[in-house]
Short mmCIF file of C-alpha atoms in Angstrom, two decimals:
data_model
loop_
_atom_site.label_atom_id
_atom_site.label_comp_id
_atom_site.label_asym_id
_atom_site.label_seq_id
_atom_site.Cartn_x
_atom_site.Cartn_y
_atom_site.Cartn_z
CA MET A 11 24.64 -7.07 -13.31
CA GLN A 12 20.90 -8.19 -14.91
CA GLN A 13 19.62 -11.91 -15.58
CA SER A 14 19.75 -12.60 -19.01
CA SER A 15 17.12 -14.95 -18.35
CA ALA A 16 13.85 -14.93 -16.74
CA PRO A 17 14.47 -17.24 -13.60
CA PRO A 18 12.17 -19.90 -13.82
CA ARG A 19 8.48 -20.24 -12.35
CA ARG A 20 8.06 -23.78 -10.40
CA PRO A 21 10.85 -25.00 -7.94
CA THR A 22 13.88 -26.64 -9.26
CA ASP A 23 15.07 -29.75 -7.68
CA ALA A 24 16.97 -28.15 -5.35
CA ASP A 25 13.98 -25.78 -4.49
CA VAL A 26 11.95 -28.65 -3.94
CA ALA A 27 14.24 -30.73 -1.76
CA LEU A 28 14.29 -27.16 0.52
CA LEU A 29 10.98 -26.63 0.62
CA GLY A 30 10.27 -29.78 1.27
CA THR A 31 12.50 -28.89 4.90
CA LEU A 32 11.01 -25.89 5.60
CA GLN A 33 7.53 -27.26 5.50
CA GLY A 34 9.03 -29.64 8.42
CA TYR A 35 9.95 -26.65 10.45
CA GLU A 36 6.46 -25.38 10.02
CA LEU A 37 4.61 -28.39 11.21
CA SER A 38 7.57 -28.90 14.15
CA ALA A 39 6.29 -24.94 15.22
CA ARG A 40 2.56 -26.24 14.45
CA ALA A 41 3.55 -28.82 16.72
CA LEU A 42 5.05 -27.25 19.89
CA TYR A 43 2.28 -24.68 19.71
CA ALA A 44 -0.05 -27.42 20.16
CA ALA A 45 2.14 -28.75 22.96
CA ALA A 46 2.37 -25.88 24.84
CA ARG A 47 -1.39 -25.14 24.40
CA GLN A 48 -2.29 -28.31 25.51
CA ASN A 49 0.09 -28.41 28.67
CA ILE A 50 -0.19 -24.54 30.04
CA ASP A 51 -2.95 -22.85 31.68
CA TRP A 52 -3.05 -19.86 29.36
CA VAL A 53 -5.87 -18.59 31.21
CA ALA A 54 -4.61 -18.77 34.99
CA ALA A 55 -0.98 -17.42 33.22
CA ASP A 56 -2.82 -14.81 31.56
CA THR A 57 -3.32 -12.23 34.55
CA ASP A 58 -4.33 -9.26 32.98
CA GLU A 59 -6.61 -11.19 30.89
CA GLN A 60 -5.27 -10.07 27.49
CA GLY A 61 -6.01 -13.12 25.38
CA TRP A 62 -3.10 -14.65 25.50
CA VAL A 63 -4.66 -17.92 24.28
CA ASP A 64 -5.96 -16.05 21.54
CA VAL A 65 -2.52 -15.18 20.29
CA ILE A 66 -1.16 -18.72 20.30
CA ASP A 67 -4.28 -20.53 18.78
CA VAL A 68 -4.06 -17.81 15.84
CA PHE A 69 0.04 -18.40 15.92
CA LEU A 70 -0.64 -22.61 15.83
CA ASP A 71 -3.61 -21.62 13.11
CA ALA A 72 -1.15 -19.38 10.88
CA HIS A 73 1.88 -22.43 11.69
CA GLU A 74 -0.32 -25.50 10.09
CA ALA A 75 -1.41 -22.94 7.15
CA TYR A 76 2.25 -22.19 5.70
CA ALA A 77 2.74 -25.95 5.79
CA ALA A 78 -0.25 -26.73 3.66
CA ALA A 79 1.13 -23.85 1.50
CA PHE A 80 4.07 -25.63 0.93
CA SER A 81 1.81 -28.30 0.75
CA GLY A 82 0.15 -26.49 -2.20
CA GLN A 83 3.49 -26.11 -4.00
CA LEU A 84 5.01 -29.19 -3.91
CA GLY A 85 2.13 -31.71 -4.69
CA ARG A 86 3.75 -35.54 -4.12
CA GLU A 87 6.72 -34.54 -3.53
CA ALA A 88 5.79 -32.92 -0.25
CA PRO A 89 7.06 -34.65 2.97
CA ASN A 90 4.04 -33.99 5.02
CA ALA A 91 5.81 -34.71 8.33
CA ARG A 92 7.55 -32.73 11.40
CA ASN A 93 10.77 -32.49 12.34
CA GLN A 94 11.55 -34.50 15.01
CA GLU A 95 14.63 -33.81 15.89
CA PHE A 96 13.60 -30.04 15.65
CA TYR A 97 10.69 -30.39 17.52
CA ASP A 98 12.32 -32.49 20.27
CA ALA A 99 15.11 -30.02 20.98
CA ARG A 100 12.44 -27.58 21.52
CA VAL A 101 9.28 -29.03 23.13
CA GLU A 102 10.89 -28.60 26.97
CA ASP A 103 10.48 -25.42 26.70
CA PHE A 104 7.27 -24.95 24.96
CA THR A 105 5.80 -27.12 27.67
CA ALA A 106 7.63 -25.64 30.82
CA ASP A 107 5.39 -22.63 31.79
CA ALA A 108 4.07 -19.95 29.85
CA ALA A 109 6.98 -17.18 30.85
CA SER A 110 9.45 -20.08 29.31
CA ALA A 111 6.99 -20.68 26.98
CA LEU A 112 6.68 -17.50 25.33
CA GLN A 113 9.99 -16.89 25.11
CA ALA A 114 10.15 -20.11 22.89
CA MET A 115 7.63 -19.30 20.92
CA TYR A 116 9.39 -15.90 20.28
CA ASP A 117 13.21 -17.60 19.58
CA LEU A 118 11.35 -19.69 17.00
CA GLU A 119 9.92 -16.90 15.38
CA ALA A 120 13.24 -15.06 15.16
CA ASP A 121 15.24 -18.26 14.49
CA LEU A 122 12.27 -19.15 11.62
CA VAL A 123 12.60 -15.57 9.97
CA VAL A 124 16.23 -16.11 9.39
CA THR A 125 16.17 -19.56 8.13
CA TYR A 126 13.67 -18.30 5.62
CA GLU A 127 15.54 -15.11 4.74
CA ALA A 128 18.56 -17.55 4.19
CA ALA A 129 16.50 -19.69 2.14
CA LEU A 130 15.58 -16.78 -0.47
CA GLY A 131 19.04 -16.33 -0.88
CA VAL A 132 19.47 -20.22 -2.84
CA MET A 133 15.87 -20.08 -3.84
CA GLU A 134 15.54 -19.87 -7.82
CA GLY A 135 12.04 -20.94 -9.23
CA ILE A 136 9.77 -17.71 -7.89
CA ASP A 137 6.32 -19.39 -7.13
CA GLY A 138 8.46 -20.72 -3.84
CA VAL A 139 9.98 -16.48 -3.51
CA THR A 140 7.01 -15.33 -3.47
CA LEU A 141 5.37 -18.26 -0.84
CA VAL A 142 8.51 -17.36 1.23
CA SER A 143 7.93 -14.27 1.22
CA SER A 144 4.65 -13.62 2.23
CA ILE A 145 5.24 -16.13 5.53
CA ILE A 146 8.83 -14.29 6.17
CA THR A 147 7.04 -10.86 6.38
CA ALA A 148 3.77 -12.70 8.97
CA GLU A 149 6.41 -13.91 11.03
CA ALA A 150 8.75 -11.05 11.67
CA ARG A 151 5.45 -9.56 13.36
CA HIS A 152 4.67 -12.97 15.15
CA GLY A 153 8.09 -11.77 17.12
CA THR A 154 7.28 -7.96 18.32
CA VAL A 155 3.97 -9.86 19.48
CA LEU A 156 5.70 -12.35 21.91
CA ALA A 157 7.77 -9.66 22.50
CA ASN A 158 5.10 -7.37 23.63
CA MET A 159 3.02 -10.18 25.25
CA GLN A 160 6.25 -10.89 27.43
CA GLY A 161 5.76 -7.48 28.58
CA LYS A 162 8.13 -5.35 27.19
CA ARG A 163 7.25 -1.79 26.00
CA SER A 164 9.71 0.56 27.06
CA ALA A 165 12.96 2.15 24.85
CA ASP A 166 15.77 -0.03 25.76
CA ASP A 167 13.26 -2.66 24.82
CA LEU A 168 13.37 -1.79 21.33
CA ASP A 169 16.16 -4.39 20.24
CA ASP A 170 13.91 -7.13 21.58
CA LEU A 171 10.40 -6.02 19.82
CA LEU A 172 12.27 -4.83 16.30
CA VAL A 173 13.94 -8.77 16.95
CA THR A 174 16.94 -7.02 15.64
CA ASP A 175 20.22 -9.76 15.22
CA GLN A 176 18.75 -12.02 17.25
CA GLY A 177 17.44 -16.28 15.54
CA THR A 178 19.97 -18.61 14.32
CA ALA A 179 19.65 -19.77 10.79
CA LEU A 180 18.27 -23.83 10.74
CA PRO A 181 19.78 -26.14 8.60
CA LEU A 182 18.63 -25.90 4.86
CA GLY A 183 19.41 -29.29 3.78
CA GLN A 184 17.19 -32.56 4.27
CA GLU A 185 19.00 -33.16 7.12
CA GLY A 186 18.09 -30.27 9.17
CA MET B 7 -18.05 18.10 -46.32
CA THR B 8 -15.36 19.08 -48.92
CA ARG B 9 -12.68 17.31 -49.17
CA VAL B 10 -9.36 20.06 -48.53
CA ALA B 11 -6.62 19.47 -50.73
CA THR B 12 -3.50 18.81 -48.63
CA ASN B 13 -1.42 20.46 -50.63
CA PHE B 14 -0.74 24.09 -52.05
CA ASP B 15 -0.42 23.31 -55.73
CA ASP B 16 -3.15 21.37 -55.83
CA ILE B 17 -5.30 24.42 -54.62
CA SER B 18 -6.74 27.11 -57.32
CA ARG B 19 -7.87 30.53 -56.13
CA ASP B 20 -11.76 29.48 -57.27
CA GLU B 21 -11.70 26.73 -55.26
CA LEU B 22 -10.44 28.06 -52.20
CA ARG B 23 -13.23 31.33 -52.50
CA ARG B 24 -15.58 28.31 -52.77
CA GLN B 25 -14.89 26.61 -49.87
CA VAL B 26 -14.45 30.13 -48.18
CA ARG B 27 -18.08 31.34 -49.46
CA GLU B 28 -19.51 27.42 -48.06
CA VAL B 29 -18.22 27.82 -45.10
CA GLY B 30 -19.31 31.84 -44.50
CA ALA B 31 -23.01 30.86 -45.55
CA ASN B 32 -23.11 27.55 -43.30
CA GLN B 33 -21.52 30.20 -40.18
CA ALA B 34 -24.76 32.57 -40.85
CA ALA B 35 -27.10 29.59 -40.61
CA ASN B 36 -25.44 28.85 -37.13
CA ALA B 37 -24.76 31.50 -36.10
CA ASP B 38 -28.14 32.37 -36.77
CA ALA B 39 -29.57 28.84 -34.45
CA THR B 40 -26.89 30.43 -31.44
CA ARG B 41 -28.35 33.56 -31.16
CA ARG B 42 -31.81 31.95 -30.55
CA VAL B 43 -30.67 29.27 -28.46
CA LEU B 44 -29.30 32.21 -26.41
CA ARG B 45 -32.35 34.58 -26.39
CA GLY B 46 -34.07 31.53 -24.91
CA LEU B 47 -31.99 31.17 -22.29
CA PHE B 48 -31.24 34.70 -21.66
CA GLU B 49 -34.25 37.02 -22.59
CA GLN B 50 -37.66 34.98 -22.66
CA PRO B 51 -39.11 34.07 -19.70
CA LEU B 52 -39.32 30.28 -19.66
CA THR B 53 -40.68 27.06 -17.60
CA ALA B 54 -38.60 24.72 -15.82
CA VAL B 55 -40.17 22.53 -18.56
CA GLN B 56 -39.15 24.46 -21.16
CA ARG B 57 -35.69 25.16 -19.93
CA ARG B 58 -34.89 21.59 -20.01
CA GLY B 59 -36.64 20.16 -23.01
CA GLY B 60 -37.45 23.21 -25.61
CA LEU B 61 -34.15 25.49 -25.77
CA PHE B 62 -31.98 22.44 -28.41
CA GLY B 63 -34.04 21.57 -31.17
CA ARG B 64 -32.17 18.64 -32.44
CA ARG B 65 -31.53 21.20 -35.89
CA ASP B 66 -29.82 23.44 -33.35
CA VAL B 67 -27.57 21.07 -31.82
CA LEU B 68 -26.83 19.74 -35.27
CA ARG B 69 -26.25 23.02 -36.54
CA ILE B 70 -23.79 24.20 -33.54
CA GLY B 71 -22.55 21.23 -33.63
CA GLY B 72 -21.64 22.11 -37.52
CA ALA B 73 -20.65 25.45 -36.73
CA THR B 74 -17.98 24.14 -34.14
CA ILE B 75 -16.56 21.50 -37.27
CA SER B 76 -16.43 24.60 -39.91
CA LEU B 77 -14.99 26.53 -37.53
CA GLY B 78 -12.37 24.15 -36.74
CA ALA B 79 -12.04 23.49 -39.79
CA LEU B 80 -11.30 27.21 -40.97
CA MET B 81 -9.02 27.73 -38.01
CA ALA B 82 -6.69 24.56 -39.19
CA ALA B 83 -6.70 25.94 -42.44
CA CYS B 84 -5.54 28.77 -41.06
CA GLY B 85 -2.96 27.04 -38.88
CA GLY B 86 0.16 27.23 -39.62
CA SER B 87 1.76 24.66 -41.37
CA ASN B 88 4.60 22.36 -39.59
CA ASN B 89 4.95 19.86 -42.02
CA GLY B 90 6.28 20.98 -45.12
CA ASN B 91 4.10 22.83 -47.81
CA THR B 92 0.68 20.46 -46.51
CA ILE B 93 -1.90 22.34 -44.78
CA GLY B 94 -2.51 21.88 -41.57
CA ARG B 95 -6.48 20.31 -41.36
CA VAL B 96 -8.65 18.76 -38.05
CA GLY B 97 -6.76 16.69 -35.79
CA ASP B 98 -3.47 17.97 -36.66
CA ALA B 99 -1.16 17.80 -33.35
CA PRO B 100 2.17 18.47 -32.62
CA PRO B 101 4.47 14.58 -32.82
CA ALA B 102 3.88 13.41 -28.73
CA ARG B 103 7.16 13.99 -26.41
CA THR B 104 8.70 10.51 -26.45
CA LEU B 105 10.04 9.64 -22.56
CA PRO B 106 13.40 8.16 -22.83
CA PRO B 107 13.93 4.21 -22.08
CA ALA B 108 11.96 2.77 -19.61
CA GLU B 109 13.49 -0.54 -18.97
CA VAL B 110 12.51 -1.92 -15.47
CA ASN B 111 15.20 -3.94 -14.56
CA ASP B 112 17.19 -4.98 -10.84
CA ILE B 113 18.57 -0.77 -10.69
CA VAL B 114 14.47 0.51 -11.12
CA LEU B 115 13.84 -1.84 -8.72
CA LEU B 116 16.81 -0.59 -6.18
CA ARG B 117 15.71 2.65 -6.73
CA THR B 118 12.46 2.64 -5.74
CA ALA B 119 12.97 1.11 -3.44
CA SER B 120 15.06 3.57 -1.85
CA SER B 121 12.77 6.15 -2.81
CA LEU B 122 10.73 4.47 -0.16
CA GLU B 123 13.03 4.83 2.32
CA TYR B 124 13.69 8.24 2.14
CA SER B 125 9.97 9.18 1.69
CA ALA B 126 9.53 7.47 5.06
CA ILE B 127 12.23 9.57 6.75
CA ASN B 128 10.11 12.69 4.67
CA ALA B 129 7.19 11.61 6.39
CA TYR B 130 9.19 11.50 10.04
CA ALA B 131 10.82 14.28 9.85
CA ALA B 132 7.63 16.50 8.91
CA ALA B 133 6.03 14.82 12.35
CA GLN B 134 9.00 16.20 14.10
CA GLU B 135 8.83 19.47 12.82
CA LEU B 136 5.33 19.56 13.90
CA GLY B 137 5.50 18.33 17.10
CA VAL B 138 2.54 16.57 17.73
CA LEU B 139 4.36 13.65 18.87
CA ASP B 140 6.20 15.43 21.55
CA GLY B 141 6.15 13.93 25.03
CA VAL B 142 3.52 11.17 23.59
CA LEU B 143 3.95 7.73 26.41
CA ASP B 144 5.91 10.17 28.11
CA GLY B 145 8.53 10.54 25.27
CA LEU B 146 8.07 6.39 24.25
CA VAL B 147 6.73 6.98 20.61
CA LEU B 148 10.09 9.69 19.87
CA ASP B 149 12.06 6.98 21.13
CA TYR B 150 10.65 4.78 18.34
CA VAL B 151 10.89 7.52 15.94
CA LYS B 152 14.65 7.98 16.18
CA ARG B 153 14.92 4.23 16.15
CA PHE B 154 12.47 3.59 12.63
CA VAL B 155 14.40 6.89 11.08
CA ALA B 156 18.09 4.96 12.16
CA ASP B 157 16.92 1.95 10.45
CA HIS B 158 15.49 3.74 7.12
CA THR B 159 18.83 6.01 6.53
CA GLY B 160 20.62 2.00 6.90
CA HIS B 161 18.50 0.50 4.47
CA ALA B 162 18.66 3.31 2.33
CA GLU B 163 22.70 2.98 2.44
CA VAL B 164 22.35 -0.70 1.93
CA LEU B 165 20.19 -0.08 -1.31
CA ALA B 166 22.26 2.14 -2.07
CA GLU B 167 25.61 -0.13 -2.32
CA LEU B 168 23.50 -2.46 -4.28
CA THR B 169 22.76 0.26 -6.80
CA THR B 170 26.54 1.37 -7.30
CA GLU B 171 27.26 -2.29 -7.05
CA LEU B 172 24.98 -2.72 -10.12
CA GLY B 173 26.47 0.29 -12.42
CA GLY B 174 23.52 2.80 -11.18
CA THR B 175 22.78 5.94 -9.44
CA PRO B 176 21.77 5.62 -6.23
CA TRP B 177 18.11 7.60 -5.51
CA THR B 178 17.91 9.78 -2.38
CA GLU B 179 14.75 11.82 -2.84
CA GLY B 180 11.65 10.62 -1.31
CA ASN B 181 9.02 8.19 -4.02
CA CYS B 182 7.56 11.10 -6.43
CA ARG B 183 4.43 9.34 -6.72
CA LEU B 184 3.76 8.46 -3.32
CA GLU B 185 4.84 11.69 -1.75
CA SER B 186 2.84 14.22 -4.39
CA ALA B 187 -0.74 12.16 -4.76
CA PHE B 188 -0.49 10.65 -1.26
CA LEU B 189 2.29 11.64 1.74
CA GLN B 190 1.05 15.57 1.11
CA PRO B 191 -2.26 15.84 1.00
CA ALA B 192 -2.75 13.51 3.82
CA LEU B 193 -0.41 15.73 5.74
CA GLN B 194 -2.32 19.21 4.39
CA ARG B 195 -5.46 17.84 5.28
CA ILE B 196 -3.75 16.69 9.20
CA VAL B 197 -2.29 19.71 9.56
CA GLU B 198 -4.33 22.54 7.66
CA GLY B 199 -7.88 21.06 6.66
CA ASP B 200 -9.35 22.00 3.79
CA PRO B 201 -10.55 25.84 3.77
CA ASP B 202 -11.82 25.53 0.40
CA PRO B 203 -13.32 22.22 -0.67
CA GLY B 204 -15.32 23.12 -3.17
CA GLU B 205 -18.24 25.38 -4.30
CA GLY B 206 -20.77 25.06 -1.27
CA ALA B 207 -18.95 23.62 0.65
CA GLU B 208 -17.99 24.22 4.39
CA PRO B 209 -14.93 24.29 5.31
CA ILE B 210 -13.04 21.83 6.81
CA PRO B 211 -10.77 22.18 9.29
CA PRO B 212 -7.53 20.45 10.44
CA SER B 213 -7.05 17.17 12.31
CA ASP B 214 -9.61 17.00 15.46
CA ASP B 215 -6.79 14.59 16.68
CA PRO B 216 -2.97 15.01 15.19
CA VAL B 217 -1.18 12.37 17.11
CA ARG B 218 -3.52 9.88 16.32
CA ASP B 219 -3.48 10.72 12.18
CA VAL B 220 0.71 11.45 12.69
CA LEU B 221 0.59 8.13 14.31
CA ASN B 222 -1.43 5.90 11.50
CA LEU B 223 0.02 7.55 8.67
CA ALA B 224 3.22 6.28 10.30
CA HIS B 225 1.49 2.79 10.69
CA ALA B 226 0.23 2.99 6.68
CA LEU B 227 3.37 4.14 5.08
CA GLU B 228 5.84 1.10 7.56
CA THR B 229 3.25 -1.34 6.02
CA LEU B 230 3.29 -0.11 2.50
CA ALA B 231 7.55 -0.01 3.06
CA GLY B 232 6.66 -4.15 3.78
CA ALA B 233 4.41 -4.55 1.25
CA SER B 234 6.48 -3.11 -1.05
CA TYR B 235 9.15 -5.60 -0.46
CA GLN B 236 7.59 -8.21 -0.52
CA THR B 237 6.18 -7.16 -4.05
CA LEU B 238 9.59 -6.57 -5.01
CA VAL B 239 11.15 -9.43 -3.74
CA PRO B 240 10.27 -11.51 -6.70
CA LEU B 241 10.71 -9.08 -9.52
CA LEU B 242 14.51 -9.31 -8.19
CA GLY B 243 16.89 -10.83 -10.78
CA THR B 244 19.33 -12.35 -8.15
CA PRO B 245 18.63 -14.59 -4.53
CA GLU B 246 21.47 -11.94 -3.40
CA LEU B 247 19.13 -9.44 -3.99
CA ARG B 248 16.38 -11.01 -3.18
CA GLN B 249 17.85 -11.86 0.38
CA GLU B 250 18.95 -8.40 1.40
CA ALA B 251 15.21 -6.72 0.48
CA ILE B 252 13.31 -9.31 2.27
CA LYS B 253 15.67 -8.80 5.71
CA ILE B 254 14.53 -4.85 5.02
CA ALA B 255 11.10 -6.32 4.64
CA ALA B 256 11.21 -7.65 7.84
CA ASP B 257 12.18 -5.10 9.46
CA GLU B 258 9.36 -2.58 8.11
CA VAL B 259 7.08 -4.70 8.86
CA ARG B 260 8.24 -4.95 12.46
CA HIS B 261 7.97 -1.56 12.54
CA SER B 262 4.18 -1.57 11.57
CA ALA B 263 3.55 -3.86 14.04
CA LEU B 264 5.26 -2.04 16.87
CA LEU B 265 3.45 1.27 15.68
CA ALA B 266 0.45 -1.08 15.52
CA LEU B 267 0.55 -2.24 19.44
CA THR B 268 0.89 1.46 20.58
CA ILE B 269 -1.64 2.78 18.24
CA ASN B 270 -4.22 0.47 19.24
CA PRO B 271 -4.21 -0.51 23.54
CA GLU B 272 -6.87 -3.07 22.58
CA ARG B 273 -5.88 -7.40 23.65
CA PRO B 274 -5.74 -9.22 21.96
CA GLY B 275 -7.11 -7.15 18.89
CA GLY B 276 -3.89 -4.79 19.38
CA TRP B 277 -1.84 -8.25 18.96
CA VAL B 278 -4.36 -10.24 16.61
CA PRO B 279 -7.37 -9.33 14.46
CA SER B 280 -10.53 -10.20 16.18
CA ASP B 281 -11.99 -12.00 12.91
CA ALA B 282 -8.70 -14.62 12.87
CA VAL B 283 -9.57 -15.24 16.91
CA ALA B 284 -12.50 -16.22 15.81
CA SER B 285 -11.88 -18.44 12.94
CA ALA B 286 -8.91 -19.80 15.77
CA GLU B 287 -11.49 -20.59 17.81
CA PRO B 288 -15.20 -20.25 17.46
CA ALA B 289 -16.66 -18.16 20.53
CA GLU B 290 -20.44 -17.79 21.33
CA ALA B 291 -21.79 -14.93 19.30
CA GLU B 292 -22.55 -11.65 20.55
CA ALA B 293 -25.76 -10.25 20.15
CA THR B 294 -25.76 -6.66 19.47
CA THR B 295 -27.97 -4.09 19.40
CA THR B 296 -28.39 -2.04 16.16
CA THR B 297 -31.33 0.32 17.21
CA VAL B 298 -30.11 3.57 19.05
CA GLN B 299 -32.72 5.60 18.84
CA ASP B 300 -33.94 6.54 21.93
CA ILE B 301 -36.99 8.17 21.23
CA ALA B 302 -37.72 9.26 24.94
CA GLN B 303 -34.47 11.38 24.61
CA PRO B 304 -33.71 13.03 21.03
CA GLU B 305 -30.82 15.00 22.59
CA THR B 306 -29.01 11.89 23.39
CA THR B 307 -29.98 10.47 20.08
CA THR B 308 -28.84 13.38 18.09
CA THR B 309 -25.45 13.34 20.15
CA VAL B 310 -25.09 9.49 19.12
CA ALA B 311 -26.02 9.73 15.26
CA GLU B 312 -23.37 12.77 15.09
CA GLU B 313 -20.98 10.93 16.06
CA GLN B 314 -21.53 7.71 14.55
CA ARG B 315 -21.31 9.98 11.07
CA ALA B 316 -17.83 10.46 10.95
CA THR B 317 -15.79 8.16 9.23
CA GLU B 318 -14.52 5.01 10.81
CA ILE B 319 -10.59 5.06 10.96
CA PRO B 320 -9.96 1.21 11.59
CA PRO B 321 -7.84 0.60 14.26
CA PRO B 322 -4.66 -1.10 13.85
CA THR B 323 -3.35 -4.60 14.15
CA ALA B 324 0.30 -5.98 14.46
CA VAL B 325 -0.70 -9.39 12.90
CA PRO B 326 -3.46 -8.18 10.20
CA THR B 327 -3.31 -11.29 8.09
CA GLN B 328 -2.20 -14.76 8.47
CA PHE B 329 0.75 -14.19 5.32
CA GLY B 330 2.17 -10.66 4.66
CA SER B 331 0.02 -8.79 2.64
CA VAL B 332 0.92 -6.76 -0.46
CA ALA B 333 -3.23 -5.01 -0.71
CA ALA B 334 -3.16 -2.03 -1.19
CA VAL B 335 -3.15 0.14 2.45
CA GLN B 336 -6.15 2.36 3.65
CA LEU B 337 -5.45 5.24 5.47
CA VAL B 338 -8.34 7.90 7.09
CA VAL B 339 -7.25 10.77 8.47
CA GLY B 340 -7.97 14.53 9.85
CA ALA B 341 -11.26 16.06 10.72
CA GLY B 342 -14.54 15.23 9.02
CA ASP B 343 -16.00 17.72 6.47
CA GLN B 344 -19.50 18.70 6.90
CA ASN B 345 -20.62 15.45 6.12
CA GLY B 346 -18.18 13.72 9.03
CA VAL B 347 -16.31 12.29 5.73
CA ARG B 348 -12.90 11.94 6.26
CA LEU B 349 -9.88 11.79 3.81
CA ARG B 350 -9.11 8.30 3.11
CA VAL B 351 -6.51 7.21 0.33
CA ASN B 352 -4.97 3.87 -0.75
CA LEU B 353 -1.67 3.91 -0.95
CA GLU B 354 -0.26 1.09 -2.98
CA THR B 355 3.12 -0.95 -3.66
CA PRO B 356 5.11 0.44 -6.50
CA SER B 357 3.48 0.39 -10.19
CA LEU B 358 4.67 1.56 -13.07
CA ASN B 359 3.71 5.11 -12.57
CA SER B 360 5.92 4.86 -9.11
CA LEU B 361 9.41 3.15 -10.14
CA ILE B 362 12.21 5.60 -10.26
CA TYR B 363 13.26 4.77 -13.65
CA GLU B 364 16.73 5.06 -14.51
CA TYR B 365 16.49 8.47 -16.64
CA LEU B 366 14.87 9.83 -13.40
CA ASP B 367 17.95 12.38 -11.85
CA THR B 368 15.13 13.87 -9.99
CA CYS B 369 10.94 14.44 -8.79
CA PRO B 370 9.87 15.84 -11.94
CA THR B 371 7.80 18.71 -11.01
CA ALA B 372 4.18 18.76 -11.49
#
């Protein structure tokens, strides 16, 4: 039923570890987008001149902003380091070619959303909950855009456009 | 003014007669002042300056004000007593009707979330009844709508289960406030315009582009739904409920993003806002011309000026902000009025006057 006491505002000790893990994913995501930006000729790949490179720049900036927001929550306890294992596992897909990179970006955004949803299922501090909620509702939109950039528009593509039942939750522990 | 006794036992007949005489004397003087003012209004051919300043002297104003108070006291004295043997007096009013206790708890928040789902379902049903979306993009938009309705129905079922688990009664109607204050006026403006917008104003025709307006309405609703869940998540009492709510939020914002991509074909403008692009990678600024008037061709100038006069409808963007926003969602619909002004409403996330409290069984009638 109802909670008998108000939840804490500031992150609990468990939240601090969790938010630090999430920050590691965001810094990795930023680095992956940067690698894709650097290693692929997006202007040449964007044959319809739709401005792919602009979108990638905006998403790269967004992930950097999310990592900075986690720093704001964690203060001196923020790890401020990317998850190297996570980065290494994905960087090849991000740098192979434009098609591969767009799919890798789509998968990354789907994974992050599912991971943050799982994090909200255990997080207690309301400040962290509020921040993570605002990131989820932005990254969910990223997925729809990335599907659309891959040319998905038809009714048959709706599951991809709406990222239905996609994404795998990443480890939430510090080992992740 | 004479103090009015408050108990029948305290009033002597002489005192009552004296008070009535006093009121009557005042009333006679006040009636004179009123007659003089009315005569000035309707009989004397006054100049404009006299009409503005000369009708009511300071004394007339005081007299008429005094008459109002005297009549008020008399009416109060003659009014029924609703408190034993106490005489009624100015300011007496029946006790305010008290609302049932309205605690904002998880049940209320879940019922409110349900109401948003049903409002979305209702809006899509209305759009389908209008038939304006038939055939748009070769039927693709209707396919989207069917999917969105199925998603909203699924969300409503999940919310109903959660409400029941908490011991509450699931809500199965749209959001009362959202529908009466925003959706119905917007739909009415699209379908009927406004045949009677007020004294001296010309009737406003139905929408000049119903497909545009219905899609923008749907986009605004989905955006509002996403923002509403984002608002509700920190208010919910348990991590489990927050998790369920944010999952639904993610669905809603994806609906919103897909509708933005459908409405706004510009690229990358339909994907990300131009100001975000500019800040991500500064581009060379283009000089824009602000003067459109062509003195040599006045007819062309008039046409441009008229087109510019209509309220601008902001094109939606799939990722409008870096972080999810909970700000009010602006919706602009309908044909412009005689000044080109379209209906503009701000859809706001649920607040105290739009929550679905536990004591509500159905939407209250106006």
